[in-house]
Amino acid sequence: MAHPLSVVNLALLAVLLVACEPKKSAEQQQTLVLPERLDAPHVTDQMTAAGMALALWDDAGGCKLQVGKAAPSIWLKPMAPCYFIKSPGGEVGQVYRHDKTTSVVAVLGTPVKGRRCGQEVQGLVLKSNTVTPSAYVMQGSVHCAEQGLHNFQYDLFTR
């Protein structure tokens, strides 16, 4: 059986803790509802490859590519948010060197559950200071940006 004095002490301590808790205003008690998407177009990822600055934009749920300082103008197949495929386990965008003059980077989009994961991947073929989205788009499998791709997958984007 608990000592009567310790029960009184516990009750007094509980009263003091409740009294010391700051009172919240009506504004602080309301929970804020955050939008799932930003209304304005915004950058989701960026990198430099083959001497070109590349940025991916989420524009009303579509994935748009910006090359250099020009306005984003190239629509890509994967849906936003979209990200560049990174080297496995790294923070740096993965660049596949197809031949002496051609490099390829990959864009991941059409999100699924998971951080920076999606079910569509499209290549960007970089050659002679131009960027061309690949006609081929990998679909169906789930890929994550931080896992990278294999060389044979990058090779499919050049066909």
PDB file of C-alpha atoms in Angstrom:
ATOM      1  CA  MET A   1       0.000   0.000   0.000  1.00  0.00           C
ATOM      2  CA  ALA A   2       1.297   3.449  -0.916  1.00  0.00           C
ATOM      3  CA  HIS A   3       2.228   5.879   1.810  1.00  0.00           C
ATOM      4  CA  PRO A   4      -0.548   8.527   2.224  1.00  0.00           C
ATOM      5  CA  LEU A   5       1.966  11.354   1.997  1.00  0.00           C
ATOM      6  CA  SER A   6       3.364  10.108  -1.352  1.00  0.00           C
ATOM      7  CA  VAL A   7      -0.153   9.950  -2.849  1.00  0.00           C
ATOM      8  CA  VAL A   8      -0.740  13.578  -1.824  1.00  0.00           C
ATOM      9  CA  ASN A   9       2.622  14.574  -3.283  1.00  0.00           C
ATOM     10  CA  LEU A  10       1.784  12.895  -6.604  1.00  0.00           C
ATOM     11  CA  ALA A  11      -1.600  14.599  -6.755  1.00  0.00           C
ATOM     12  CA  LEU A  12      -0.008  17.977  -5.997  1.00  0.00           C
ATOM     13  CA  LEU A  13       2.631  17.414  -8.679  1.00  0.00           C
ATOM     14  CA  ALA A  14      -0.052  16.566 -11.264  1.00  0.00           C
ATOM     15  CA  VAL A  15      -1.987  19.750 -10.429  1.00  0.00           C
ATOM     16  CA  LEU A  16       1.167  21.846 -10.770  1.00  0.00           C
ATOM     17  CA  LEU A  17       2.039  20.304 -14.142  1.00  0.00           C
ATOM     18  CA  VAL A  18      -1.434  20.979 -15.512  1.00  0.00           C
ATOM     19  CA  ALA A  19      -1.379  24.555 -14.194  1.00  0.00           C
ATOM     20  CA  CYS A  20       2.039  25.237 -15.770  1.00  0.00           C
ATOM     21  CA  GLU A  21       0.994  24.093 -19.239  1.00  0.00           C
ATOM     22  CA  PRO A  22       0.660  27.185 -21.464  1.00  0.00           C
ATOM     23  CA  LYS A  23      -2.815  27.857 -22.753  1.00  0.00           C
ATOM     24  CA  LYS A  24      -3.215  27.685 -26.523  1.00  0.00           C
ATOM     25  CA  SER A  25      -5.155  30.249 -28.462  1.00  0.00           C
ATOM     26  CA  ALA A  26      -7.909  29.197 -30.845  1.00  0.00           C
ATOM     27  CA  GLU A  27      -5.506  29.706 -33.776  1.00  0.00           C
ATOM     28  CA  GLN A  28      -2.898  27.399 -32.246  1.00  0.00           C
ATOM     29  CA  GLN A  29      -5.435  24.659 -31.616  1.00  0.00           C
ATOM     30  CA  GLN A  30      -6.538  24.427 -35.250  1.00  0.00           C
ATOM     31  CA  THR A  31      -4.670  21.958 -37.407  1.00  0.00           C
ATOM     32  CA  LEU A  32      -3.351  23.306 -40.664  1.00  0.00           C
ATOM     33  CA  VAL A  33      -4.268  21.534 -43.863  1.00  0.00           C
ATOM     34  CA  LEU A  34      -1.314  21.484 -46.235  1.00  0.00           C
ATOM     35  CA  PRO A  35      -1.892  21.216 -49.964  1.00  0.00           C
ATOM     36  CA  GLU A  36      -0.665  18.040 -51.620  1.00  0.00           C
ATOM     37  CA  ARG A  37       0.861  20.016 -54.497  1.00  0.00           C
ATOM     38  CA  LEU A  38       2.081  23.530 -54.854  1.00  0.00           C
ATOM     39  CA  ASP A  39      -0.167  25.506 -57.170  1.00  0.00           C
ATOM     40  CA  ALA A  40       2.661  27.322 -58.948  1.00  0.00           C
ATOM     41  CA  PRO A  41       5.203  25.513 -61.149  1.00  0.00           C
ATOM     42  CA  HIS A  42       8.342  24.663 -59.173  1.00  0.00           C
ATOM     43  CA  VAL A  43      11.687  22.871 -59.568  1.00  0.00           C
ATOM     44  CA  THR A  44      11.776  19.286 -58.296  1.00  0.00           C
ATOM     45  CA  ASP A  45      15.382  18.393 -59.234  1.00  0.00           C
ATOM     46  CA  GLN A  46      18.419  19.757 -61.049  1.00  0.00           C
ATOM     47  CA  MET A  47      21.841  18.627 -62.234  1.00  0.00           C
ATOM     48  CA  THR A  48      24.640  19.399 -64.688  1.00  0.00           C
ATOM     49  CA  ALA A  49      25.575  16.910 -67.399  1.00  0.00           C
ATOM     50  CA  ALA A  50      27.679  17.244 -70.559  1.00  0.00           C
ATOM     51  CA  GLY A  51      28.267  20.894 -69.656  1.00  0.00           C
ATOM     52  CA  MET A  52      24.531  21.697 -69.585  1.00  0.00           C
ATOM     53  CA  ALA A  53      22.446  22.789 -66.608  1.00  0.00           C
ATOM     54  CA  LEU A  54      19.241  20.730 -66.463  1.00  0.00           C
ATOM     55  CA  ALA A  55      16.237  21.358 -64.226  1.00  0.00           C
ATOM     56  CA  LEU A  56      12.997  19.424 -63.834  1.00  0.00           C
ATOM     57  CA  TRP A  57       9.780  21.315 -63.119  1.00  0.00           C
ATOM     58  CA  ASP A  58       6.444  20.201 -61.717  1.00  0.00           C
ATOM     59  CA  ASP A  59       4.009  22.200 -63.837  1.00  0.00           C
ATOM     60  CA  ALA A  60       0.402  21.366 -62.874  1.00  0.00           C
ATOM     61  CA  GLY A  61       1.303  17.687 -62.438  1.00  0.00           C
ATOM     62  CA  GLY A  62       3.295  17.443 -65.682  1.00  0.00           C
ATOM     63  CA  CYS A  63       7.070  17.065 -65.842  1.00  0.00           C
ATOM     64  CA  LYS A  64       8.862  19.792 -67.791  1.00  0.00           C
ATOM     65  CA  LEU A  65      12.569  20.080 -68.626  1.00  0.00           C
ATOM     66  CA  GLN A  66      14.555  23.306 -68.546  1.00  0.00           C
ATOM     67  CA  VAL A  67      17.923  23.421 -70.320  1.00  0.00           C
ATOM     68  CA  GLY A  68      20.233  26.246 -69.236  1.00  0.00           C
ATOM     69  CA  LYS A  69      18.577  29.577 -68.497  1.00  0.00           C
ATOM     70  CA  ALA A  70      15.873  29.212 -71.146  1.00  0.00           C
ATOM     71  CA  ALA A  71      12.292  28.830 -69.969  1.00  0.00           C
ATOM     72  CA  PRO A  72      11.195  25.224 -69.272  1.00  0.00           C
ATOM     73  CA  SER A  73       9.808  24.051 -72.591  1.00  0.00           C
ATOM     74  CA  ILE A  74      10.243  20.300 -73.062  1.00  0.00           C
ATOM     75  CA  TRP A  75       7.378  18.154 -71.723  1.00  0.00           C
ATOM     76  CA  LEU A  76       8.398  14.670 -70.616  1.00  0.00           C
ATOM     77  CA  LYS A  77       6.257  11.531 -70.458  1.00  0.00           C
ATOM     78  CA  PRO A  78       6.591  10.729 -66.715  1.00  0.00           C
ATOM     79  CA  MET A  79       4.217  12.650 -64.480  1.00  0.00           C
ATOM     80  CA  ALA A  80       5.479  15.003 -61.772  1.00  0.00           C
ATOM     81  CA  PRO A  81       7.050  15.140 -59.384  1.00  0.00           C
ATOM     82  CA  CYS A  82       9.978  13.900 -61.420  1.00  0.00           C
ATOM     83  CA  TYR A  83      13.615  13.417 -60.474  1.00  0.00           C
ATOM     84  CA  PHE A  84      16.938  12.580 -62.093  1.00  0.00           C
ATOM     85  CA  ILE A  85      18.187   9.046 -61.456  1.00  0.00           C
ATOM     86  CA  LYS A  86      21.151   9.254 -59.063  1.00  0.00           C
ATOM     87  CA  SER A  87      24.259   7.097 -58.875  1.00  0.00           C
ATOM     88  CA  PRO A  88      23.469   4.170 -56.557  1.00  0.00           C
ATOM     89  CA  GLY A  89      23.627   5.307 -52.957  1.00  0.00           C
ATOM     90  CA  GLY A  90      24.753   8.810 -53.917  1.00  0.00           C
ATOM     91  CA  GLU A  91      23.481  12.325 -54.315  1.00  0.00           C
ATOM     92  CA  VAL A  92      25.002  12.921 -57.769  1.00  0.00           C
ATOM     93  CA  GLY A  93      22.963  12.439 -60.939  1.00  0.00           C
ATOM     94  CA  GLN A  94      23.967   9.346 -62.886  1.00  0.00           C
ATOM     95  CA  VAL A  95      25.335  10.070 -66.389  1.00  0.00           C
ATOM     96  CA  TYR A  96      25.783   7.214 -68.865  1.00  0.00           C
ATOM     97  CA  ARG A  97      28.416   7.781 -71.555  1.00  0.00           C
ATOM     98  CA  HIS A  98      27.014   6.055 -74.654  1.00  0.00           C
ATOM     99  CA  ASP A  99      29.901   6.983 -76.952  1.00  0.00           C
ATOM    100  CA  LYS A 100      32.453   9.793 -77.346  1.00  0.00           C
ATOM    101  CA  THR A 101      29.822  12.412 -78.194  1.00  0.00           C
ATOM    102  CA  THR A 102      26.630  11.124 -76.566  1.00  0.00           C
ATOM    103  CA  SER A 103      25.633  10.987 -72.902  1.00  0.00           C
ATOM    104  CA  VAL A 104      22.325   9.903 -71.376  1.00  0.00           C
ATOM    105  CA  VAL A 105      20.603  10.825 -68.107  1.00  0.00           C
ATOM    106  CA  ALA A 106      17.325   9.358 -66.912  1.00  0.00           C
ATOM    107  CA  VAL A 107      14.236  11.039 -65.468  1.00  0.00           C
ATOM    108  CA  LEU A 108      12.002   9.173 -63.033  1.00  0.00           C
ATOM    109  CA  GLY A 109       8.347  10.115 -62.551  1.00  0.00           C
ATOM    110  CA  THR A 110       4.734   8.964 -62.260  1.00  0.00           C
ATOM    111  CA  PRO A 111       5.113   8.535 -58.493  1.00  0.00           C
ATOM    112  CA  VAL A 112       4.206   5.485 -56.462  1.00  0.00           C
ATOM    113  CA  LYS A 113       4.404   4.934 -52.738  1.00  0.00           C
ATOM    114  CA  GLY A 114       7.922   5.598 -51.553  1.00  0.00           C
ATOM    115  CA  ARG A 115      10.403   8.425 -51.457  1.00  0.00           C
ATOM    116  CA  ARG A 116      11.421   9.507 -54.966  1.00  0.00           C
ATOM    117  CA  CYS A 117      10.079   6.338 -56.539  1.00  0.00           C
ATOM    118  CA  GLY A 118       8.020   6.042 -59.705  1.00  0.00           C
ATOM    119  CA  GLN A 119       6.838   3.705 -62.428  1.00  0.00           C
ATOM    120  CA  GLU A 120       8.037   5.570 -65.539  1.00  0.00           C
ATOM    121  CA  VAL A 121      11.601   6.393 -66.571  1.00  0.00           C
ATOM    122  CA  GLN A 122      12.501   8.391 -69.685  1.00  0.00           C
ATOM    123  CA  GLY A 123      15.985   9.080 -70.993  1.00  0.00           C
ATOM    124  CA  LEU A 124      17.443  12.395 -72.067  1.00  0.00           C
ATOM    125  CA  VAL A 125      20.013  12.018 -74.840  1.00  0.00           C
ATOM    126  CA  LEU A 126      22.671  14.752 -74.637  1.00  0.00           C
ATOM    127  CA  LYS A 127      24.627  15.336 -77.843  1.00  0.00           C
ATOM    128  CA  SER A 128      26.221  18.437 -79.395  1.00  0.00           C
ATOM    129  CA  ASN A 129      24.720  20.797 -76.776  1.00  0.00           C
ATOM    130  CA  THR A 130      21.192  19.548 -77.494  1.00  0.00           C
ATOM    131  CA  VAL A 131      18.847  17.510 -75.324  1.00  0.00           C
ATOM    132  CA  THR A 132      16.425  15.044 -76.891  1.00  0.00           C
ATOM    133  CA  PRO A 133      13.905  13.064 -74.830  1.00  0.00           C
ATOM    134  CA  SER A 134      14.005   9.372 -75.705  1.00  0.00           C
ATOM    135  CA  ALA A 135      11.108   7.796 -77.551  1.00  0.00           C
ATOM    136  CA  TYR A 136      11.475   4.762 -75.309  1.00  0.00           C
ATOM    137  CA  VAL A 137       9.968   5.016 -71.806  1.00  0.00           C
ATOM    138  CA  MET A 138      10.417   2.246 -69.239  1.00  0.00           C
ATOM    139  CA  GLN A 139       7.021   1.521 -67.697  1.00  0.00           C
ATOM    140  CA  GLY A 140       5.475  -0.880 -65.211  1.00  0.00           C
ATOM    141  CA  SER A 141       8.353  -1.574 -62.823  1.00  0.00           C
ATOM    142  CA  VAL A 142       8.974   0.583 -59.782  1.00  0.00           C
ATOM    143  CA  HIS A 143      12.301   2.417 -59.769  1.00  0.00           C
ATOM    144  CA  CYS A 144      13.720   4.733 -57.119  1.00  0.00           C
ATOM    145  CA  ALA A 145      16.016   7.655 -57.890  1.00  0.00           C
ATOM    146  CA  GLU A 146      18.743   6.661 -55.409  1.00  0.00           C
ATOM    147  CA  GLN A 147      19.085   3.114 -56.823  1.00  0.00           C
ATOM    148  CA  GLY A 148      20.483   4.064 -60.239  1.00  0.00           C
ATOM    149  CA  LEU A 149      20.063   2.127 -63.489  1.00  0.00           C
ATOM    150  CA  HIS A 150      22.173  -0.436 -65.323  1.00  0.00           C
ATOM    151  CA  ASN A 151      24.099   0.435 -68.483  1.00  0.00           C
ATOM    152  CA  PHE A 152      21.879  -1.785 -70.654  1.00  0.00           C
ATOM    153  CA  GLN A 153      18.850   0.244 -69.474  1.00  0.00           C
ATOM    154  CA  TYR A 154      20.521   3.502 -70.498  1.00  0.00           C
ATOM    155  CA  ASP A 155      21.402   1.945 -73.842  1.00  0.00           C
ATOM    156  CA  LEU A 156      17.665   1.373 -74.525  1.00  0.00           C
ATOM    157  CA  PHE A 157      17.088   5.147 -74.410  1.00  0.00           C
ATOM    158  CA  THR A 158      19.504   5.738 -77.310  1.00  0.00           C
ATOM    159  CA  ARG A 159      17.622   3.570 -79.826  1.00  0.00           C
TER     160      ARG A 159
END
